[in-house]
Tab-separated table of C-alpha atoms and ligand atoms in Angstrom:
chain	number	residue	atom	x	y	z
S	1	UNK	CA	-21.728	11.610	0.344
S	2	UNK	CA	-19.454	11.185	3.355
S	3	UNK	CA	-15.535	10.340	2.306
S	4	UNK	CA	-13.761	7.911	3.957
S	5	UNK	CA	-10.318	9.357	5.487
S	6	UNK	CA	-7.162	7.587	3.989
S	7	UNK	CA	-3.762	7.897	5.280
S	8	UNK	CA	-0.623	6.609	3.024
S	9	UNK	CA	2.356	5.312	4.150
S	10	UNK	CA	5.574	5.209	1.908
S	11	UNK	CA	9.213	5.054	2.114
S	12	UNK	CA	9.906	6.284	-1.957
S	13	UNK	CA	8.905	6.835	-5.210
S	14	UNK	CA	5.018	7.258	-4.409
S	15	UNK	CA	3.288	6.117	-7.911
S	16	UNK	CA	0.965	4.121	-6.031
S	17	UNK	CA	0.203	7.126	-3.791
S	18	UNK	CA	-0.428	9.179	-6.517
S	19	UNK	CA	-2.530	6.972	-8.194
S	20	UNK	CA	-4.561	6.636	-4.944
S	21	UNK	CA	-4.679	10.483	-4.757
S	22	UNK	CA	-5.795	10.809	-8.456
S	23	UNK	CA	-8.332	8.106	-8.267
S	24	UNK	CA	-10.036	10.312	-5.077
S	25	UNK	CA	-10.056	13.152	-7.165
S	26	UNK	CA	-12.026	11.594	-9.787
S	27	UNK	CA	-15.639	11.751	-9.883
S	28	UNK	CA	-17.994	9.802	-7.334
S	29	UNK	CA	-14.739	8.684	-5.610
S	30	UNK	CA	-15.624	7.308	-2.189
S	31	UNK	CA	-12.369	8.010	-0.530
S	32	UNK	CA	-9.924	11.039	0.265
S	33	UNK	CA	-6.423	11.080	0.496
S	34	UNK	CA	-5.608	13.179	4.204
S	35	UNK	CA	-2.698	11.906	4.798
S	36	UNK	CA	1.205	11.435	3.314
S	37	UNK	CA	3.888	9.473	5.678
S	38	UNK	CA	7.457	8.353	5.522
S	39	UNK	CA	10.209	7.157	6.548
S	40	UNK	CA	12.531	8.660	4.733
S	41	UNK	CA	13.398	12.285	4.482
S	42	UNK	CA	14.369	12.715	0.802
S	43	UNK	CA	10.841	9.794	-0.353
S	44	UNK	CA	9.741	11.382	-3.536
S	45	UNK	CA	6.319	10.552	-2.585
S	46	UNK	CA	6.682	13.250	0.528
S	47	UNK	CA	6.866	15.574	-2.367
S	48	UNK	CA	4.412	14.667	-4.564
S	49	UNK	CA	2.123	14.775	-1.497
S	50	UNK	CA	3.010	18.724	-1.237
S	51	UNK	CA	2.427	19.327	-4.583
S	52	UNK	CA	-0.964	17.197	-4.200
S	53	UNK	CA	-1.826	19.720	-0.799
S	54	UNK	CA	-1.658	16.864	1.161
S	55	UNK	CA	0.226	16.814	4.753
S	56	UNK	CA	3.487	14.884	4.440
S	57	UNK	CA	5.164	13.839	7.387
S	58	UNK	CA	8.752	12.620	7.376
S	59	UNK	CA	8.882	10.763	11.196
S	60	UNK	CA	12.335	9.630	11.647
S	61	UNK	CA	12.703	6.079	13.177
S	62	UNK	CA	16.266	6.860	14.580
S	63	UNK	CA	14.676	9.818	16.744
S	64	UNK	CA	12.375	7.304	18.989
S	65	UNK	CA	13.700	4.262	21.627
S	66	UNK	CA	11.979	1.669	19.550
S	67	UNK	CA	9.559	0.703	17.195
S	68	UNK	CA	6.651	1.124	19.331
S	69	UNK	CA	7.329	4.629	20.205
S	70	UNK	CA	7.594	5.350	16.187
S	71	UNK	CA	4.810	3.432	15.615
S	72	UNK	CA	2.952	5.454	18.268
S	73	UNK	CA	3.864	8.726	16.641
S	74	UNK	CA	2.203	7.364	13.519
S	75	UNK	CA	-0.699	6.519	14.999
S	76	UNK	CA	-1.301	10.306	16.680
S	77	UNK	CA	-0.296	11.559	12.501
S	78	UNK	CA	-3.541	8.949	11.933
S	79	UNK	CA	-5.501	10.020	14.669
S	80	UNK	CA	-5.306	13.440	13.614
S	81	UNK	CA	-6.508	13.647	10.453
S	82	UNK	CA	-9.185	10.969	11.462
S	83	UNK	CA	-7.976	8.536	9.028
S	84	UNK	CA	-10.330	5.439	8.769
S	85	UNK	CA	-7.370	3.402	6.529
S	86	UNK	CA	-3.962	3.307	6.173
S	87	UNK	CA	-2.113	2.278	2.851
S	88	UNK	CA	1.157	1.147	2.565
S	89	UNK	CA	2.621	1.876	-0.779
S	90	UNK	CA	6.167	1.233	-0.649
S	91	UNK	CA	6.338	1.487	2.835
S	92	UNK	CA	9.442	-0.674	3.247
S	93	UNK	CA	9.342	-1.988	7.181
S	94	UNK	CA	7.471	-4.269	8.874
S	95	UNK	CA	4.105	-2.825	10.799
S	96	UNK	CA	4.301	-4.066	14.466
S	97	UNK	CA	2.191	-4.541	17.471
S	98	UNK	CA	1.066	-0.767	17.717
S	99	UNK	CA	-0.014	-0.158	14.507
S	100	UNK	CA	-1.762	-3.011	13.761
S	101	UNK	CA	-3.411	-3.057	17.610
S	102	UNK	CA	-4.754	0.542	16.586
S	103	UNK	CA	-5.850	-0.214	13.421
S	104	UNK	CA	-5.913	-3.984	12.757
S	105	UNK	CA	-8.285	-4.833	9.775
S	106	UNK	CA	-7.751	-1.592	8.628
S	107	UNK	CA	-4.370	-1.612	6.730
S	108	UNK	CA	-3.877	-2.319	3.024
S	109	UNK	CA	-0.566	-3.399	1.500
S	110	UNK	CA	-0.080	-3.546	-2.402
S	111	UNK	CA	2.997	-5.999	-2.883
S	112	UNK	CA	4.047	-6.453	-7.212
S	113	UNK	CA	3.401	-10.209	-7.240
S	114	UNK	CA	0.597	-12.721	-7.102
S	115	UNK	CA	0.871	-13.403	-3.514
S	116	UNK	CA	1.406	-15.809	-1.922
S	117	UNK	CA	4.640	-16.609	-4.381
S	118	UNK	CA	7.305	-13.958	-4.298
S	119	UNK	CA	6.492	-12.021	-0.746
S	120	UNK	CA	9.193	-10.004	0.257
S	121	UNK	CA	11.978	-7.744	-1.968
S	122	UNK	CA	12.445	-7.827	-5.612
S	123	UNK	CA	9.433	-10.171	-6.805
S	124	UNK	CA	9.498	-9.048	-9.593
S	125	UNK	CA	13.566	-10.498	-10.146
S	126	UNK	CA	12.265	-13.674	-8.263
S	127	UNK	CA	9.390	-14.277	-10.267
S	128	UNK	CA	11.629	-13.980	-13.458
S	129	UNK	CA	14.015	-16.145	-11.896
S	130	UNK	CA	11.483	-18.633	-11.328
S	131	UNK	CA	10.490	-18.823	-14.865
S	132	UNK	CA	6.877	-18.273	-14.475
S	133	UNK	CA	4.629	-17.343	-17.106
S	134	UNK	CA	2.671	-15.179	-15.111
S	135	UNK	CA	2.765	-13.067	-12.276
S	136	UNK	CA	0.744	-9.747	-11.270
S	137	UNK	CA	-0.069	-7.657	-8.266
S	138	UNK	CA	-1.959	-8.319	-5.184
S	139	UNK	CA	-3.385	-5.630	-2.592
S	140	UNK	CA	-3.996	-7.721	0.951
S	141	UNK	CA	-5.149	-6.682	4.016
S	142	UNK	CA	-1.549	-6.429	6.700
S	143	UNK	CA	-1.227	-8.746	9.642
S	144	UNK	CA	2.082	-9.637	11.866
S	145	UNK	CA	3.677	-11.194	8.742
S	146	UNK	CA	5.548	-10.191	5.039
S	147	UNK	CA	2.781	-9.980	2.882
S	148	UNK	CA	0.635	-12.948	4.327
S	149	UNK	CA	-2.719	-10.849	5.296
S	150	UNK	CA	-6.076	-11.731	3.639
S	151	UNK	CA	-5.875	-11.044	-0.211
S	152	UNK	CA	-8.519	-8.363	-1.335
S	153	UNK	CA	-7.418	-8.462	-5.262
S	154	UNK	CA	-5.494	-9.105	-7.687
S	155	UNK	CA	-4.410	-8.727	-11.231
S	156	UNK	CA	-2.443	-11.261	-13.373
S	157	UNK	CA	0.189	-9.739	-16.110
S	158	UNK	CA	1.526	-12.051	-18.780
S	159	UNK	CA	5.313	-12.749	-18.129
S	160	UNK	CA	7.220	-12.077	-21.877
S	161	UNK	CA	10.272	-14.103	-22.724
S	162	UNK	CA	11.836	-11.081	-23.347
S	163	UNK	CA	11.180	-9.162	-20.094
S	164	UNK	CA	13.919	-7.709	-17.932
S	165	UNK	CA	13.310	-6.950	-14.294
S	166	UNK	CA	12.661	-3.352	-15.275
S	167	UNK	CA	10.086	-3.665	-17.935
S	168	UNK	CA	7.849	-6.355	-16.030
S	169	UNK	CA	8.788	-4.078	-13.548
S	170	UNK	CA	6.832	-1.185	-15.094
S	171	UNK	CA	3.916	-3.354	-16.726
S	172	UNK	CA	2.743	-4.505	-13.274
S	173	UNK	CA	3.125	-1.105	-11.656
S	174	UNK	CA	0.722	-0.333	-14.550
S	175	UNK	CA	-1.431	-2.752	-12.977
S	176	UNK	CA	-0.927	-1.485	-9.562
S	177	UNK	CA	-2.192	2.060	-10.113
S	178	UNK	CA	-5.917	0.600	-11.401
S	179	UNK	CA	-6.113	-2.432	-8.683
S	180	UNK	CA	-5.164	-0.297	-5.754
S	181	UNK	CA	-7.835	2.294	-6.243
S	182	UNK	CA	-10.158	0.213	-6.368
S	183	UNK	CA	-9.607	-2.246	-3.816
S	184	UNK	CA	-9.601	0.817	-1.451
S	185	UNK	CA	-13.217	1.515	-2.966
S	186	UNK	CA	-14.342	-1.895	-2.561
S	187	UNK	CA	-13.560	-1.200	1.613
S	188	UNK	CA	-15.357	1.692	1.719
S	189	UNK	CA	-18.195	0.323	0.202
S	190	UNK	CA	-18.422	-1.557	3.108
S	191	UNK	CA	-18.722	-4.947	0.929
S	192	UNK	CA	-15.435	-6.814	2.247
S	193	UNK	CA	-15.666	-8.964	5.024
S	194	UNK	CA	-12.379	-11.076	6.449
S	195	UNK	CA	-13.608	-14.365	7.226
S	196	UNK	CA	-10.432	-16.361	8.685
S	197	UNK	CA	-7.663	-16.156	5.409
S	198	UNK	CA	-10.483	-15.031	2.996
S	199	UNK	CA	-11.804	-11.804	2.287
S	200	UNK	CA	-15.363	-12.024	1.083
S	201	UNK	CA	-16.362	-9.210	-1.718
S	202	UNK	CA	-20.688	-9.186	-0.893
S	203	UNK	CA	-22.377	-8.761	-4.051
F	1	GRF	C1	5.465	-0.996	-5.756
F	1	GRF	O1	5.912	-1.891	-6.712
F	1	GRF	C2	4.698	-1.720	-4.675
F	1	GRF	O2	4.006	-2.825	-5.151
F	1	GRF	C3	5.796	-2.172	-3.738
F	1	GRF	O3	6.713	-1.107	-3.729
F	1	GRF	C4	6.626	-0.385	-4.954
F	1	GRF	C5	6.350	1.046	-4.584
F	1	GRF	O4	6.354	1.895	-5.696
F	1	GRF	N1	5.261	-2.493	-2.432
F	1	GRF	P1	5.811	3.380	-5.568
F	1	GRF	O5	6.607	4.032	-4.417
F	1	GRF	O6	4.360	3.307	-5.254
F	1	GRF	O7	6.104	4.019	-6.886
């Protein structure tokens, strides 16, 4: 069976990347992890790529004009390794017009709230703010805006009256390393189709 090529984009820590790489390792996996890129020089996740055998690129946005020109350099990172989707996973700036002209309908974000409440930083502290009983994870497809692309999936967790950021926190990252995996299945199974703001999952 032929793989599909995924490249991962990430500014730190790099769970979800390593959930994504683990989950491709597994048996009958439809996907392979080719690619590791950041932002940041000292990203965690640039690490755990090296240890994985995956190439990890640190591209420095400081070192080009603008954001195209970064964006470009991405892109030819991409092209390279022939990757057929990019991931963000903690990939903390917004993609612009180059990235998402070259690969438009191809991106996946995974952002720790049930979109569309709580886009943008610290959901997790807004959605305990708000006082809801529930919140979750949600892996969408990226367009121009914070976290407003087509939803692919998602996954409610319970919101206890005792939670602190930190240990909702760590019970939807939970929940992040299972729905991110397979979400990224699900597109290379060639089931999802965008249809305006809706994905549709074919049976
Ligand atoms: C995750 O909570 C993800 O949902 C958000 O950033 C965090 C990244 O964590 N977009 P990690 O780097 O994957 O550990």
């Amino acid at each position: 069976m032929s793989k599909g090529n995924v490249g991962v984009l990430l500014s730190g820590r790099g769970s979800n990347f390593a959930s994504i790489v683990r989950a491709s390792r597994a048996g009958g996996a439809n996907f392979a992890v080719r690619l590791a890129v950041s932002d940041q020089a000292d990203a965690a996740g640039l690490k755990k790529a090296s240890r994985f055998g995956i190439p990890a690129h640190f591209v420095d946005p400081k070192r080009f004009p603008d954001k195209a020109a970064y964006e470009r350099r991405i892109c030819e990172l991409l092209e390279r390794e022939a990757i057929d989707l990019v991931c963000l996973a903690g990939y903390m700036r917004l993609v612009g017009p180059v990235l998402l002209g070259r690969y438009g309908g191809r991106i996946l974000n995974i952002h720790p709230a049930l979109l569309p409440s709580f886009p943008g930083l610290d959901s997790q502290r807004q959605a305990l703010r708000h006082g809801v009983k529930i919140s979750g994870c949600t892996v969408h497809f990226v367009d121009a805006g914070t976290d407003t692309g087509p939803i692919v999936a998602q996954q409610a967790v319970a919101v206890r009256a005792e939670d602190s950021e930190e240990s909702l926190s760590r019970r939807i990252l939970r929940q992040e390393h299972r729905l991110y995996p397979r979400a990224i299945s699900l597109f290379f199974s060639g089931r999802l189709q965008i249809r305006g703001r809706t994905v549709i999952i074919r049976e």
